[in-house]
C-alpha cells in the first residue's frame, strides 16, 4: 500500500491522456527507482515549462516565449499561413517539417452540438491577420470531420473578397481522421497535394 503522497502522484499521472492507472503506477515506480536520472530532470523540466508557459499572441501556439519560436523564426515564409483547429494539429504538422509558413490556431471547431460558435474561436483575429496583407496562401488544415469541414467552409466565407488563395489538405486524409493521429507520411502527402478550397 503506497503512502498518500505516492498515491496522489499516481492519480495525477493517471489522469494524463494516454496513461491510465496501470501505466501511471509503472511510471511512478520507475520515477522512484530512477530518482536521479528520471525524477529530477522531470521535475526541472516541469518547473521550467510551467514558469515560462505562454500562448503566442500572433498565432495561438503554446510555447515558452511570445511570439512563439515559429512566429519569431525569420526563415519562415510569412506569405504562407496554415489554419488549424488545435495546438496539437500545429505540432503534428510541425513534426512533418514540411510546412515552411506560419500557423493560426483556432482553438477548436464550430459545433452546434457542443455550442461552439464562431466568436468562441480565433476567427476574427484570423480575418484581421489576413486582411492586414502580406499573406498569399491560406491552407485550411481542419480535421476531415463534419465539424472540421463546416469550420473550413465558414472561414472560407469570412475570407471572401480578400486577395488570398485558399487551399486545403487533400490526399490520404481519412474521413473522420484527426491530424494529430496521422503518421507523418500521410500528413506530408496531404500537405504536398493540397488543393484549392
Ligand atoms: Zn506564434
Tab-separated table of C-alpha atoms and ligand atoms in Angstrom:
chain	number	residue	atom	x	y	z
A	1	UNK	CA	0.000	0.000	0.000
A	2	UNK	CA	1.526	3.304	-1.142
A	3	UNK	CA	1.623	6.447	1.016
A	4	UNK	CA	-0.970	9.201	0.352
A	5	UNK	CA	1.733	11.276	-1.382
A	6	UNK	CA	2.718	8.487	-3.761
A	7	UNK	CA	-0.941	7.671	-4.310
A	8	UNK	CA	-1.636	11.343	-5.189
A	9	UNK	CA	1.207	11.330	-7.714
A	10	UNK	CA	-0.111	8.122	-9.263
A	11	UNK	CA	-3.603	9.558	-9.556
A	12	UNK	CA	-2.332	12.802	-11.100
A	13	UNK	CA	-0.384	10.841	-13.726
A	14	UNK	CA	-3.316	8.505	-14.357
A	15	UNK	CA	-5.425	11.483	-15.410
A	16	UNK	CA	-2.996	12.333	-18.242
A	17	UNK	CA	-4.127	11.419	-21.765
A	18	UNK	CA	-2.631	8.155	-22.945
A	19	UNK	CA	-1.924	6.938	-19.441
A	20	UNK	CA	-4.249	5.163	-17.048
A	21	UNK	CA	-3.971	3.719	-13.540
A	22	UNK	CA	-1.776	0.848	-14.666
A	23	UNK	CA	0.710	2.898	-16.722
A	24	UNK	CA	0.691	5.577	-14.021
A	25	UNK	CA	1.743	3.037	-11.376
A	26	UNK	CA	4.535	1.805	-13.625
A	27	UNK	CA	5.673	5.386	-14.271
A	28	UNK	CA	5.695	6.189	-10.560
A	29	UNK	CA	7.696	3.068	-9.742
A	30	UNK	CA	10.171	3.995	-12.462
A	31	UNK	CA	10.487	7.546	-11.114
A	32	UNK	CA	11.084	6.235	-7.603
A	33	UNK	CA	13.661	3.675	-8.708
A	34	UNK	CA	15.485	6.099	-11.010
A	35	UNK	CA	15.143	9.129	-8.803
A	36	UNK	CA	18.304	10.888	-10.007
A	37	UNK	CA	18.093	10.191	-13.731
A	38	UNK	CA	14.308	10.272	-14.158
A	39	UNK	CA	12.585	12.179	-11.362
A	40	UNK	CA	14.993	15.117	-11.002
A	41	UNK	CA	15.110	16.043	-14.738
A	42	UNK	CA	11.325	15.640	-14.971
A	43	UNK	CA	10.824	17.999	-12.037
A	44	UNK	CA	13.171	20.595	-13.538
A	45	UNK	CA	11.508	20.355	-16.967
A	46	UNK	CA	8.016	20.698	-15.465
A	47	UNK	CA	9.064	23.725	-13.417
A	48	UNK	CA	10.710	25.477	-16.344
A	49	UNK	CA	7.808	24.952	-18.708
A	50	UNK	CA	5.292	25.905	-16.038
A	51	UNK	CA	7.160	29.143	-15.276
A	52	UNK	CA	7.583	30.264	-18.872
A	53	UNK	CA	4.452	28.896	-20.488
A	54	UNK	CA	2.615	31.370	-22.692
A	55	UNK	CA	0.200	31.474	-25.588
A	56	UNK	CA	1.565	33.173	-28.709
A	57	UNK	CA	-0.336	36.411	-29.244
A	58	UNK	CA	0.135	36.090	-33.018
A	59	UNK	CA	-0.798	32.501	-33.783
A	60	UNK	CA	-2.178	30.913	-30.608
A	61	UNK	CA	0.590	28.325	-30.343
A	62	UNK	CA	1.677	27.319	-26.852
A	63	UNK	CA	5.347	27.944	-26.179
A	64	UNK	CA	7.752	29.347	-23.614
A	65	UNK	CA	8.044	32.667	-25.465
A	66	UNK	CA	5.656	35.169	-27.037
A	67	UNK	CA	5.840	35.408	-30.049
A	68	UNK	CA	6.427	31.662	-30.244
A	69	UNK	CA	9.557	30.159	-31.802
A	70	UNK	CA	7.753	29.631	-35.130
A	71	UNK	CA	6.446	33.210	-35.404
A	72	UNK	CA	9.839	34.590	-34.349
A	73	UNK	CA	11.735	32.469	-36.907
A	74	UNK	CA	12.921	34.759	-39.757
A	75	UNK	CA	13.330	31.767	-42.097
A	76	UNK	CA	9.586	31.148	-42.143
A	77	UNK	CA	7.654	32.086	-45.263
A	78	UNK	CA	5.312	34.784	-43.965
A	79	UNK	CA	3.194	34.684	-47.160
A	80	UNK	CA	2.004	31.189	-46.260
A	81	UNK	CA	-0.482	30.663	-43.429
A	82	UNK	CA	-1.834	27.338	-42.195
A	83	UNK	CA	-5.044	27.381	-40.140
A	84	UNK	CA	-5.505	24.509	-37.674
A	85	UNK	CA	-8.070	23.637	-35.033
A	86	UNK	CA	-5.804	22.886	-32.099
A	87	UNK	CA	-2.218	23.316	-30.951
A	88	UNK	CA	-1.877	19.516	-31.262
A	89	UNK	CA	-2.545	19.854	-35.018
A	90	UNK	CA	0.095	22.564	-35.336
A	91	UNK	CA	2.601	20.335	-33.566
A	92	UNK	CA	1.655	17.377	-35.780
A	93	UNK	CA	2.260	19.423	-38.945
A	94	UNK	CA	5.444	20.836	-37.460
A	95	UNK	CA	6.737	17.304	-36.819
A	96	UNK	CA	6.385	16.619	-40.556
A	97	UNK	CA	8.787	19.568	-41.122
A	98	UNK	CA	7.184	20.186	-44.495
A	99	UNK	CA	5.274	23.369	-43.920
A	100	UNK	CA	7.548	26.403	-44.329
A	101	UNK	CA	4.971	29.033	-43.380
A	102	UNK	CA	3.326	30.182	-40.193
A	103	UNK	CA	0.223	28.984	-38.385
A	104	UNK	CA	-3.047	30.172	-36.904
A	105	UNK	CA	-4.675	28.138	-34.134
A	106	UNK	CA	-8.469	28.454	-33.928
A	107	UNK	CA	-8.786	26.838	-30.518
A	108	UNK	CA	-11.428	24.327	-31.611
A	109	UNK	CA	-14.028	23.757	-34.290
A	110	UNK	CA	-17.559	25.003	-34.833
A	111	UNK	CA	-20.058	22.651	-33.254
A	112	UNK	CA	-23.791	23.103	-32.940
A	113	UNK	CA	-23.879	20.077	-30.659
A	114	UNK	CA	-21.304	21.429	-28.206
A	115	UNK	CA	-22.469	25.013	-28.624
A	116	UNK	CA	-19.187	26.263	-30.120
A	117	UNK	CA	-19.905	29.459	-32.073
A	118	UNK	CA	-17.598	31.474	-34.376
A	119	UNK	CA	-16.982	34.028	-31.611
A	120	UNK	CA	-15.664	31.218	-29.392
A	121	UNK	CA	-12.832	30.588	-31.857
A	122	UNK	CA	-9.932	32.778	-33.020
A	123	UNK	CA	-11.690	33.538	-36.314
A	124	UNK	CA	-11.948	37.337	-36.010
A	125	UNK	CA	-8.217	37.536	-35.298
A	126	UNK	CA	-7.604	35.305	-38.329
A	127	UNK	CA	-9.602	37.614	-40.610
A	128	UNK	CA	-7.804	40.663	-39.185
A	129	UNK	CA	-4.448	38.975	-39.654
A	130	UNK	CA	-5.154	38.139	-43.298
A	131	UNK	CA	-6.805	41.499	-44.051
A	132	UNK	CA	-3.607	43.212	-42.859
A	133	UNK	CA	-1.977	41.863	-46.028
A	134	UNK	CA	1.295	40.118	-46.811
A	135	UNK	CA	-0.268	36.649	-46.971
A	136	UNK	CA	-0.711	34.929	-50.375
A	137	UNK	CA	-1.984	31.494	-49.436
A	138	UNK	CA	-4.144	30.247	-46.567
A	139	UNK	CA	-4.157	26.481	-46.015
A	140	UNK	CA	-7.346	25.416	-44.253
A	141	UNK	CA	-5.980	22.364	-42.418
A	142	UNK	CA	-9.087	21.446	-40.489
A	143	UNK	CA	-9.686	17.846	-39.481
A	144	UNK	CA	-11.530	15.707	-42.048
A	145	UNK	CA	-14.580	15.555	-39.776
A	146	UNK	CA	-18.007	17.068	-40.391
A	147	UNK	CA	-17.348	19.805	-37.839
A	148	UNK	CA	-13.858	20.462	-39.188
A	149	UNK	CA	-15.205	20.887	-42.707
A	150	UNK	CA	-18.081	23.082	-41.513
A	151	UNK	CA	-15.483	25.286	-39.847
A	152	UNK	CA	-13.399	25.414	-43.041
A	153	UNK	CA	-16.431	26.471	-45.088
A	154	UNK	CA	-17.360	29.136	-42.584
A	155	UNK	CA	-13.822	30.554	-42.669
A	156	UNK	CA	-13.798	30.459	-46.478
A	157	UNK	CA	-16.981	32.565	-46.453
A	158	UNK	CA	-15.487	35.043	-43.992
A	159	UNK	CA	-12.370	35.410	-46.188
A	160	UNK	CA	-14.334	36.002	-49.369
A	161	UNK	CA	-13.133	39.102	-51.188
A	162	UNK	CA	-9.703	39.071	-49.552
A	163	UNK	CA	-6.830	38.645	-52.026
A	164	UNK	CA	-5.596	35.252	-50.780
A	165	UNK	CA	-5.571	31.804	-52.318
A	166	UNK	CA	-7.449	29.268	-50.181
A	167	UNK	CA	-6.221	25.688	-50.205
A	168	UNK	CA	-6.974	22.594	-48.171
A	169	UNK	CA	-5.228	19.365	-47.296
A	170	UNK	CA	-6.001	16.565	-49.714
A	171	UNK	CA	-4.713	13.124	-50.410
A	172	UNK	CA	-4.652	10.421	-47.824
A	173	UNK	CA	-6.620	12.233	-45.149
A	174	UNK	CA	-9.006	9.564	-43.891
A	175	UNK	CA	-12.610	10.682	-43.498
A	176	UNK	CA	-13.239	11.288	-39.826
A	177	UNK	CA	-9.494	11.442	-39.277
A	178	UNK	CA	-7.805	13.817	-36.886
A	179	UNK	CA	-4.473	15.327	-37.832
A	180	UNK	CA	-2.829	14.562	-34.529
A	181	UNK	CA	-3.300	10.815	-35.024
A	182	UNK	CA	-1.909	10.601	-38.546
A	183	UNK	CA	1.533	9.276	-39.281
A	184	UNK	CA	3.935	11.796	-40.735
A	185	UNK	CA	3.942	10.174	-44.213
A	186	UNK	CA	0.186	10.560	-44.589
A	187	UNK	CA	0.319	14.067	-43.249
A	188	UNK	CA	3.122	15.140	-45.563
A	189	UNK	CA	1.290	13.649	-48.585
A	190	UNK	CA	-1.826	15.586	-47.601
A	191	UNK	CA	0.141	18.790	-47.259
A	192	UNK	CA	2.063	18.361	-50.535
A	193	UNK	CA	-1.050	17.704	-52.599
A	194	UNK	CA	-3.220	20.394	-51.055
A	195	UNK	CA	-5.920	21.651	-53.410
A	196	UNK	CA	-7.864	24.843	-53.968
A	197	UNK	CA	-10.630	25.263	-51.452
B	1	LIG	ZN1	3.190	32.073	-32.871
